[in-house]
Short mmCIF file of C-alpha atoms (C1' of nucleotides) in Angstrom, two decimals:
data_model
loop_
_atom_site.label_atom_id
_atom_site.label_comp_id
_atom_site.label_asym_id
_atom_site.label_seq_id
_atom_site.Cartn_x
_atom_site.Cartn_y
_atom_site.Cartn_z
CA UNK A 1063 0.04 0.07 -0.02
CA UNK A 1064 1.21 3.45 -0.90
CA UNK A 1065 -0.60 5.61 1.63
CA UNK A 1066 -0.21 6.47 5.37
CA UNK A 1067 -1.68 4.83 8.49
CA UNK A 1068 -3.53 8.00 9.40
CA UNK A 1069 -6.10 7.70 6.52
CA UNK A 1070 -8.78 5.22 7.94
CA UNK A 1071 -11.14 6.14 5.05
CA UNK A 1072 -8.68 5.05 2.47
CA UNK A 1073 -7.34 1.84 4.35
CA UNK A 1074 -10.78 0.53 5.14
CA UNK A 1075 -12.60 1.71 2.46
CA UNK A 1076 -13.12 -0.11 -0.82
CA UNK A 1077 -15.71 -2.62 0.77
CA UNK A 1078 -17.51 -0.16 3.08
CA UNK A 1079 -17.37 2.50 0.54
CA UNK A 1080 -18.72 0.11 -2.06
CA UNK A 1081 -21.69 -0.33 0.02
CA UNK A 1082 -22.63 3.30 0.99
CA UNK A 1083 -21.69 4.82 -2.51
CA UNK A 1084 -23.94 2.06 -4.23
CA UNK A 1085 -26.85 3.10 -2.31
CA UNK A 1086 -26.66 6.40 -2.56
CA UNK A 1087 -26.08 6.54 -6.26
CA UNK A 1088 -29.01 4.01 -6.79
CA UNK A 1089 -31.28 6.12 -4.57
CA UNK A 1090 -30.33 9.40 -6.32
CA UNK A 1091 -30.78 7.81 -9.84
CA UNK A 1092 -34.24 6.63 -9.00
CA UNK A 1093 -34.98 9.98 -7.78
CA UNK A 1094 -33.87 11.66 -10.96
CA UNK A 1095 -35.73 9.04 -13.07
CA UNK A 1096 -38.87 10.09 -11.32
CA UNK A 1097 -38.56 13.57 -12.84
CA UNK A 1098 -39.90 12.90 -16.38
CA UNK A 1099 -41.54 15.66 -18.53
CA UNK A 1100 -43.84 13.73 -20.53
CA UNK A 1101 -45.25 10.63 -19.06
CA UNK A 1102 -46.67 9.57 -22.23
CA UNK A 1103 -43.25 8.61 -23.54
CA UNK A 1104 -41.58 5.58 -22.07
CA UNK A 1105 -38.03 5.59 -21.08
CA UNK A 1106 -36.66 3.57 -24.32
CA UNK A 1107 -38.47 6.29 -26.30
CA UNK A 1108 -37.05 9.12 -24.44
CA UNK A 1109 -33.52 7.32 -24.56
CA UNK A 1110 -33.75 6.79 -28.40
CA UNK A 1111 -34.34 10.34 -28.94
CA UNK A 1112 -31.68 11.46 -26.56
CA UNK A 1113 -29.23 9.28 -28.58
CA UNK A 1114 -30.26 10.70 -31.89
CA UNK A 1115 -29.54 14.08 -30.33
CA UNK A 1116 -26.30 13.15 -29.08
CA UNK A 1117 -24.90 11.01 -31.82
CA UNK A 1118 -26.85 12.39 -34.84
CA UNK A 1119 -28.86 10.73 -37.21
CA UNK A 1120 -28.47 6.95 -37.53
CA UNK A 1121 -30.27 3.72 -38.84
CA UNK A 1122 -32.93 1.82 -36.90
CA UNK A 1123 -30.41 -1.18 -36.46
CA UNK A 1124 -27.62 1.20 -35.16
CA UNK A 1125 -30.09 2.74 -32.82
CA UNK A 1126 -31.33 -0.67 -31.53
CA UNK A 1127 -27.76 -1.63 -30.88
CA UNK A 1128 -27.23 1.75 -28.93
CA UNK A 1129 -30.28 1.18 -26.89
CA UNK A 1130 -29.32 -2.61 -26.38
CA UNK A 1131 -32.73 -3.71 -27.62
CA UNK A 1132 -33.61 -6.04 -30.41
CA UNK A 1133 -34.44 -4.40 -33.89
CA UNK A 1134 -38.10 -5.35 -33.89
CA UNK A 1135 -38.47 -3.41 -30.30
CA UNK A 1136 -36.89 -0.44 -31.97
CA UNK A 1137 -39.26 -0.61 -34.74
CA UNK A 1138 -42.25 -0.29 -32.66
CA UNK A 1139 -40.36 2.62 -30.73
CA UNK A 1140 -39.81 4.43 -33.88
CA UNK A 1141 -43.19 4.01 -35.26
CA UNK A 1142 -44.48 5.83 -32.16
CA UNK A 1143 -42.15 8.63 -32.41
CA UNK A 1144 -42.61 9.04 -35.96
CA UNK A 1145 -46.37 9.17 -35.61
CA UNK A 1146 -45.90 11.92 -33.05
CA UNK A 1147 -43.54 13.69 -35.38
CA UNK A 1148 -40.55 13.47 -33.26
CA UNK A 1149 -38.33 11.60 -35.60
CA UNK A 1150 -38.35 11.22 -39.56
CA UNK A 1151 -36.88 8.90 -41.80
CA UNK A 1152 -34.69 9.64 -44.79
CA UNK A 1153 -33.47 7.33 -47.42
CA UNK A 1154 -29.81 6.14 -46.93
CA UNK A 1155 -27.42 7.75 -49.43
CA UNK A 1156 -26.19 4.37 -51.00
CA UNK A 1157 -28.01 1.46 -49.37
CA UNK A 1158 -31.68 1.43 -50.11
CA UNK A 1159 -32.43 -1.33 -47.46
CA UNK A 1160 -31.39 1.10 -44.93
CA UNK A 1161 -33.19 3.90 -43.41
CA UNK A 1162 -31.76 6.92 -41.63
CA UNK A 1163 -33.57 8.28 -38.70
CA UNK A 1164 -33.15 11.93 -37.34
CA UNK A 1165 -34.84 13.99 -34.63
CA UNK A 1166 -37.16 16.53 -35.91
CA UNK A 1167 -37.40 20.13 -34.46
CA UNK A 1168 -40.34 19.02 -32.31
CA UNK A 1169 -38.38 15.97 -31.15
CA UNK A 1170 -35.48 18.05 -30.11
CA UNK A 1171 -37.75 20.10 -28.11
CA UNK A 1172 -38.83 17.26 -26.19
CA UNK A 1173 -35.42 16.13 -25.48
CA UNK A 1174 -34.47 19.65 -24.37
CA UNK A 1175 -37.45 20.05 -22.21
CA UNK A 1176 -36.83 16.50 -20.37
CA UNK A 1177 -33.32 17.59 -19.85
CA UNK A 1178 -34.31 20.64 -18.30
CA UNK A 1179 -36.92 19.22 -15.97
CA UNK A 1180 -34.70 16.67 -14.49
CA UNK A 1181 -31.78 19.12 -14.10
CA UNK A 1182 -34.04 21.68 -12.61
CA UNK A 1183 -34.90 19.54 -9.63
CA UNK A 1184 -31.24 18.75 -9.15
CA UNK A 1185 -29.99 22.29 -9.64
CA UNK A 1186 -32.45 23.55 -7.14
CA UNK A 1187 -31.19 21.27 -4.38
CA UNK A 1188 -27.75 22.08 -5.16
CA UNK A 1189 -28.32 25.66 -4.41
CA UNK A 1190 -28.97 24.76 -0.90
CA UNK A 1191 -25.49 23.23 -0.52
CA UNK A 1192 -22.28 24.68 0.88
CA UNK A 1193 -19.47 25.79 -1.58
CA UNK A 1194 -17.29 23.03 -0.23
CA UNK A 1195 -19.88 20.56 -0.79
CA UNK A 1196 -20.19 21.63 -4.33
CA UNK A 1197 -16.44 21.41 -4.86
CA UNK A 1198 -16.58 17.65 -3.66
CA UNK A 1199 -19.48 16.94 -5.89
CA UNK A 1200 -17.57 18.57 -8.76
CA UNK A 1201 -14.70 16.30 -8.06
CA UNK A 1202 -16.83 13.30 -7.48
CA UNK A 1203 -18.77 13.53 -10.67
CA UNK A 1204 -15.55 13.05 -12.62
CA UNK A 1205 -14.51 10.11 -10.68
CA UNK A 1206 -18.02 8.43 -10.94
CA UNK A 1207 -17.97 8.96 -14.74
CA UNK A 1208 -14.64 7.15 -15.03
CA UNK A 1209 -16.16 4.30 -12.76
CA UNK A 1210 -19.18 4.01 -15.02
CA UNK A 1211 -16.94 3.90 -18.13
CA UNK A 1212 -14.83 1.11 -17.02
CA UNK B 284 -24.45 34.83 -1.83
CA UNK B 285 -22.37 34.06 0.95
CA UNK B 286 -18.97 32.88 -0.58
CA UNK B 287 -16.21 34.65 -2.23
CA UNK B 288 -15.45 35.51 -5.73
CA UNK B 289 -12.45 33.22 -5.97
CA UNK B 290 -14.61 30.07 -6.29
CA UNK B 291 -15.46 29.65 -9.84
CA UNK B 292 -16.87 26.06 -9.25
CA UNK B 293 -19.24 27.41 -6.69
CA UNK B 294 -20.48 30.49 -8.33
CA UNK B 295 -21.12 28.86 -11.72
CA UNK B 296 -22.00 25.52 -10.36
CA UNK B 297 -25.52 24.66 -9.88
CA UNK B 298 -26.76 24.54 -13.49
CA UNK B 299 -23.64 22.96 -15.16
CA UNK B 300 -22.81 20.62 -11.96
CA UNK B 301 -26.29 19.33 -12.10
CA UNK B 302 -25.76 18.38 -15.78
CA UNK B 303 -22.38 16.55 -15.09
CA UNK B 304 -23.70 14.94 -11.95
CA UNK B 305 -26.69 13.67 -13.34
CA UNK B 306 -25.14 11.97 -16.14
CA UNK B 307 -22.56 10.55 -14.09
CA UNK B 308 -24.90 9.12 -11.45
CA UNK B 309 -27.14 7.88 -14.14
CA UNK B 310 -24.59 6.01 -16.05
CA UNK B 311 -23.02 4.33 -12.91
CA UNK B 312 -26.46 3.68 -11.69
CA UNK B 313 -27.16 1.62 -15.00
CA UNK B 314 -23.69 0.12 -14.79
CA UNK B 315 -24.52 -1.03 -11.31
CA UNK B 316 -27.85 -2.47 -12.17
CA UNK B 317 -26.23 -4.69 -14.81
CA UNK B 318 -24.48 -6.43 -12.13
CA UNK B 319 -27.27 -8.97 -11.24
CA UNK B 320 -26.74 -12.39 -9.54
CA UNK B 321 -29.83 -14.13 -10.74
CA UNK B 322 -31.23 -13.15 -14.19
CA UNK B 323 -34.34 -15.23 -13.40
CA UNK B 324 -35.71 -12.76 -10.47
CA UNK B 325 -36.97 -9.53 -11.59
CA UNK B 326 -36.05 -6.36 -10.07
CA UNK B 327 -39.23 -5.95 -8.35
CA UNK B 328 -39.00 -9.54 -7.05
CA UNK B 329 -35.44 -8.80 -5.66
CA UNK B 330 -36.52 -5.35 -4.32
CA UNK B 331 -39.27 -7.00 -2.28
CA UNK B 332 -37.00 -9.49 -0.86
CA UNK B 333 -34.41 -6.57 -0.02
CA UNK B 334 -37.01 -4.72 1.60
CA UNK B 335 -38.20 -7.65 3.78
CA UNK B 336 -34.47 -8.06 4.72
CA UNK B 337 -34.25 -4.41 5.68
CA UNK B 338 -37.57 -3.92 7.43
CA UNK B 339 -38.44 -7.37 8.59
CA UNK B 340 -41.58 -9.29 8.08
CA UNK B 341 -44.68 -7.44 6.86
CA UNK B 342 -48.01 -7.93 5.12
CA UNK B 343 -48.46 -8.10 1.40
CA UNK B 344 -50.29 -4.80 1.18
CA UNK B 345 -47.50 -2.98 3.26
CA UNK B 346 -45.11 -4.59 0.90
CA UNK B 347 -47.01 -3.21 -2.06
CA UNK B 348 -46.94 0.39 -0.63
CA UNK B 349 -43.33 0.11 0.04
CA UNK B 350 -42.60 -0.91 -3.44
CA UNK B 351 -45.06 1.15 -4.86
CA UNK B 352 -46.99 -1.38 -6.94
CA UNK B 353 -50.65 -2.12 -6.53
CA UNK B 354 -51.66 -5.11 -4.32
CA UNK B 355 -52.38 -7.57 -7.19
CA UNK B 356 -48.87 -7.13 -8.67
CA UNK B 357 -47.47 -8.03 -5.10
CA UNK B 358 -49.65 -11.10 -4.93
CA UNK B 359 -47.82 -12.24 -8.23
CA UNK B 360 -44.35 -11.33 -7.09
CA UNK B 361 -45.01 -13.15 -3.66
CA UNK B 362 -46.30 -16.33 -5.62
CA UNK B 363 -43.10 -16.60 -7.47
CA UNK B 364 -40.95 -16.00 -4.38
CA UNK B 365 -43.06 -18.44 -2.14
CA UNK B 366 -42.80 -21.08 -4.81
CA UNK B 367 -39.08 -20.90 -4.88
CA UNK B 368 -38.95 -21.03 -1.21
CA UNK B 369 -37.52 -17.51 -0.85
CA UNK B 370 -40.36 -16.27 1.37
CA UNK B 371 -43.25 -17.61 3.63
CA UNK B 372 -46.53 -16.68 4.93
CA UNK B 373 -47.49 -16.87 8.56
CA UNK B 374 -50.85 -16.06 9.80
CA UNK B 375 -51.38 -12.50 11.49
CA UNK B 376 -51.51 -12.32 15.21
CA UNK B 377 -54.91 -10.76 15.54
CA UNK B 378 -56.36 -10.15 12.05
CA UNK B 379 -57.22 -13.24 10.04
CA UNK B 380 -57.53 -11.44 6.90
CA UNK B 381 -53.98 -10.58 6.86
CA UNK B 382 -50.78 -12.49 6.30
CA UNK B 383 -47.49 -11.68 7.32
CA UNK B 384 -44.55 -12.56 4.83
CA UNK B 385 -40.94 -13.17 5.89
CA UNK B 386 -37.90 -14.13 4.19
CA UNK B 387 -36.58 -17.64 4.49
CA UNK B 388 -32.98 -18.53 4.96
CA UNK B 389 -32.73 -19.24 1.38
CA UNK B 390 -34.23 -15.82 0.49
CA UNK B 391 -31.74 -14.16 2.86
CA UNK B 392 -28.92 -15.97 1.03
CA UNK B 393 -30.13 -14.79 -2.35
CA UNK B 394 -30.34 -11.05 -1.07
CA UNK B 395 -26.76 -11.14 0.45
CA UNK B 396 -25.47 -12.93 -2.71
CA UNK B 397 -27.10 -10.19 -4.75
CA UNK B 398 -25.48 -7.52 -2.82
CA UNK B 399 -22.03 -9.17 -2.66
CA UNK B 400 -22.15 -9.33 -6.35
CA UNK B 401 -23.09 -5.90 -7.20
CA UNK B 402 -20.69 -4.51 -4.55
CA UNK B 403 -17.87 -6.95 -5.78
CA UNK B 404 -17.92 -4.97 -9.07
CA UNK B 405 -17.75 -1.51 -7.52
CA UNK B 406 -15.11 -2.52 -4.83
CA UNK B 407 -12.90 -3.93 -7.31
CA UNK B 408 -12.78 -0.59 -9.31
CA UNK B 409 -12.41 1.42 -6.18
CA UNK B 410 -9.21 -0.43 -5.41
CA UNK B 411 -7.60 1.33 -8.35
CA UNK B 412 -8.41 4.90 -7.09
CA UNK B 413 -6.00 7.11 -5.40
CA UNK B 414 -6.61 7.69 -1.59
CA UNK B 415 -7.62 11.27 -2.19
CA UNK B 416 -10.30 9.99 -4.68
CA UNK B 417 -11.69 7.63 -2.21
CA UNK B 418 -12.07 10.50 0.30
CA UNK B 419 -13.75 12.63 -2.29
CA UNK B 420 -16.07 9.57 -2.97
CA UNK B 421 -16.64 9.12 0.83
CA UNK B 422 -17.59 12.61 1.29
CA UNK B 423 -19.75 12.65 -1.85
CA UNK B 424 -21.70 9.61 -0.93
CA UNK B 425 -23.10 11.39 2.06
CA UNK B 426 -23.90 14.40 0.30
CA UNK B 427 -25.66 12.31 -2.55
CA UNK B 428 -27.67 10.18 0.12
CA UNK B 429 -28.98 13.71 1.50
CA UNK B 430 -29.81 14.78 -2.13
CA UNK B 431 -31.86 11.36 -2.75
CA UNK B 432 -33.68 12.03 0.42
CA UNK B 433 -34.81 15.57 -0.29
"C1'" DT C 193 -26.58 -15.85 -49.81
"C1'" DA C 194 -26.33 -12.17 -46.60
"C1'" DT C 195 -28.02 -7.92 -44.32
"C1'" DT C 196 -31.55 -4.57 -43.00
"C1'" DG C 197 -35.90 -3.94 -41.36
"C1'" DT C 198 -40.69 -5.48 -40.76
"C1'" DT C 199 -44.76 -8.32 -39.18
"C1'" DA C 200 -46.68 -12.11 -36.62
"C1'" DT C 201 -46.66 -13.89 -32.32
"C1'" DA C 202 -45.58 -14.79 -27.38
"C1'" DC C 203 -43.95 -13.72 -22.66
"C1'" DT C 204 -43.24 -10.69 -18.46
"C1'" DC C 205 -44.72 -7.18 -15.61
"C1'" DT C 206 -48.11 -4.15 -14.06
"C1'" DA C 207 -52.40 -2.27 -13.84
"C1'" DT C 208 -57.91 -1.97 -12.96
"C1'" DA C 209 -62.19 -4.32 -11.71
"C1'" DA C 210 -64.62 -7.62 -9.61
"C1'" DC C 211 -64.75 -11.17 -6.08
"C1'" DT C 212 -63.88 -13.70 -1.34
"C1'" DA C 213 -62.87 -13.73 3.56
"C1'" DT C 214 -62.71 -11.33 7.72
"C1'" DA C 215 -63.33 -7.10 10.79
"C1'" DT D 1224 -69.90 -1.71 5.57
"C1'" DA D 1225 -64.98 -1.53 5.17
"C1'" DT D 1226 -60.49 -3.78 4.48
"C1'" DA D 1227 -56.87 -7.33 3.07
"C1'" DG D 1228 -56.11 -10.13 -0.44
"C1'" DT D 1229 -56.75 -12.81 -4.75
"C1'" DT D 1230 -58.55 -13.84 -9.28
"C1'" DA D 1231 -59.69 -12.43 -13.89
"C1'" DT D 1232 -58.38 -9.68 -17.50
"C1'" DA D 1233 -56.28 -6.21 -20.26
"C1'" DG D 1234 -52.30 -3.02 -21.81
"C1'" DA D 1235 -47.36 -1.62 -22.54
"C1'" DG D 1236 -42.80 -3.17 -23.51
"C1'" DT D 1237 -39.56 -6.58 -25.30
"C1'" DA D 1238 -38.34 -10.91 -27.30
"C1'" DT D 1239 -38.00 -14.71 -31.11
"C1'" DA D 1240 -39.15 -16.54 -35.52
"C1'" DA D 1241 -40.66 -15.88 -40.01
"C1'" DC D 1242 -40.68 -12.90 -44.00
"C1'" DA D 1243 -39.66 -9.17 -47.82
"C1'" DA D 1244 -36.55 -6.10 -50.03
"C1'" DT D 1245 -32.04 -5.05 -51.24
"C1'" DA D 1246 -26.71 -5.86 -51.56
#
DNA sequence: TATTGTTATACTCTATAACTATA
DNA sequence: TATAGTTATAGAGTATAACAATA
């Protein structure tokens, strides 16, 4: 070990910290999940739109892979989104088997509203924290992000 | 505002931090969710057992309220768990309409294994972090917990 | 032949409504 | 009558299998 004896948190941490961190993260995630704008859209539908917003237009198949659902499931998701005018299909440039799906302006509005709503709740609560606590969360966010990626 | 001008993180934080924190927490939560022991049990079934473990025996109705599902849904969940020998029903002491559900030894084993599995993944990754990072996460866990409760 | 996407069909989870037993 | 719980039934979301169109 490469750290001193006067750091009880570090020495005993991994196991105990894993417990408390897991509980805290899962609880906050569930709380955030509850802050949804449009109850008429499922999480998969919203996630598909968010992915299109983040990564740009792509085919139904790519979208299915991204969202980890099977292609037929994505077919149904897209049918609903298309009917509501949130996404539209364009022909693929060279392969006529494929379609390219992209967000419409209305779809992008929904994605943004969704994001604003979820963040509004969190941002409101962050305003009640001490500056030092905000600094801690700022650092923690980067570490959590790295953990999620690993 | 009650804090100094030389703390850019704090002054600009709530909105920007809300964004990065939300993304980090949600991603890690999804990653943790994937670490399930027994794919044959649904999240609701596992959650019901975890609740029984945490809060002790209770009636189907109380359990339904706890898990925020309707009583008929809990009836089905309990039927599966009972069939597998993970929970058992006892008569209520005074009210013969009610039942009291409690975890069996086998059910408790499943809950513990589940918890171990999820934490093993996280604990493993925490071992690769610097002591200072662990301290940050330790502090952050408490703050996140408070946020989730609010 | 292989690949992309859709249609047909079934399963799981959850809900509401109607029913039974007990208070 | 009111309450706890179950049974009957329906709807949403997702899966696999079979099919159509194109490469």
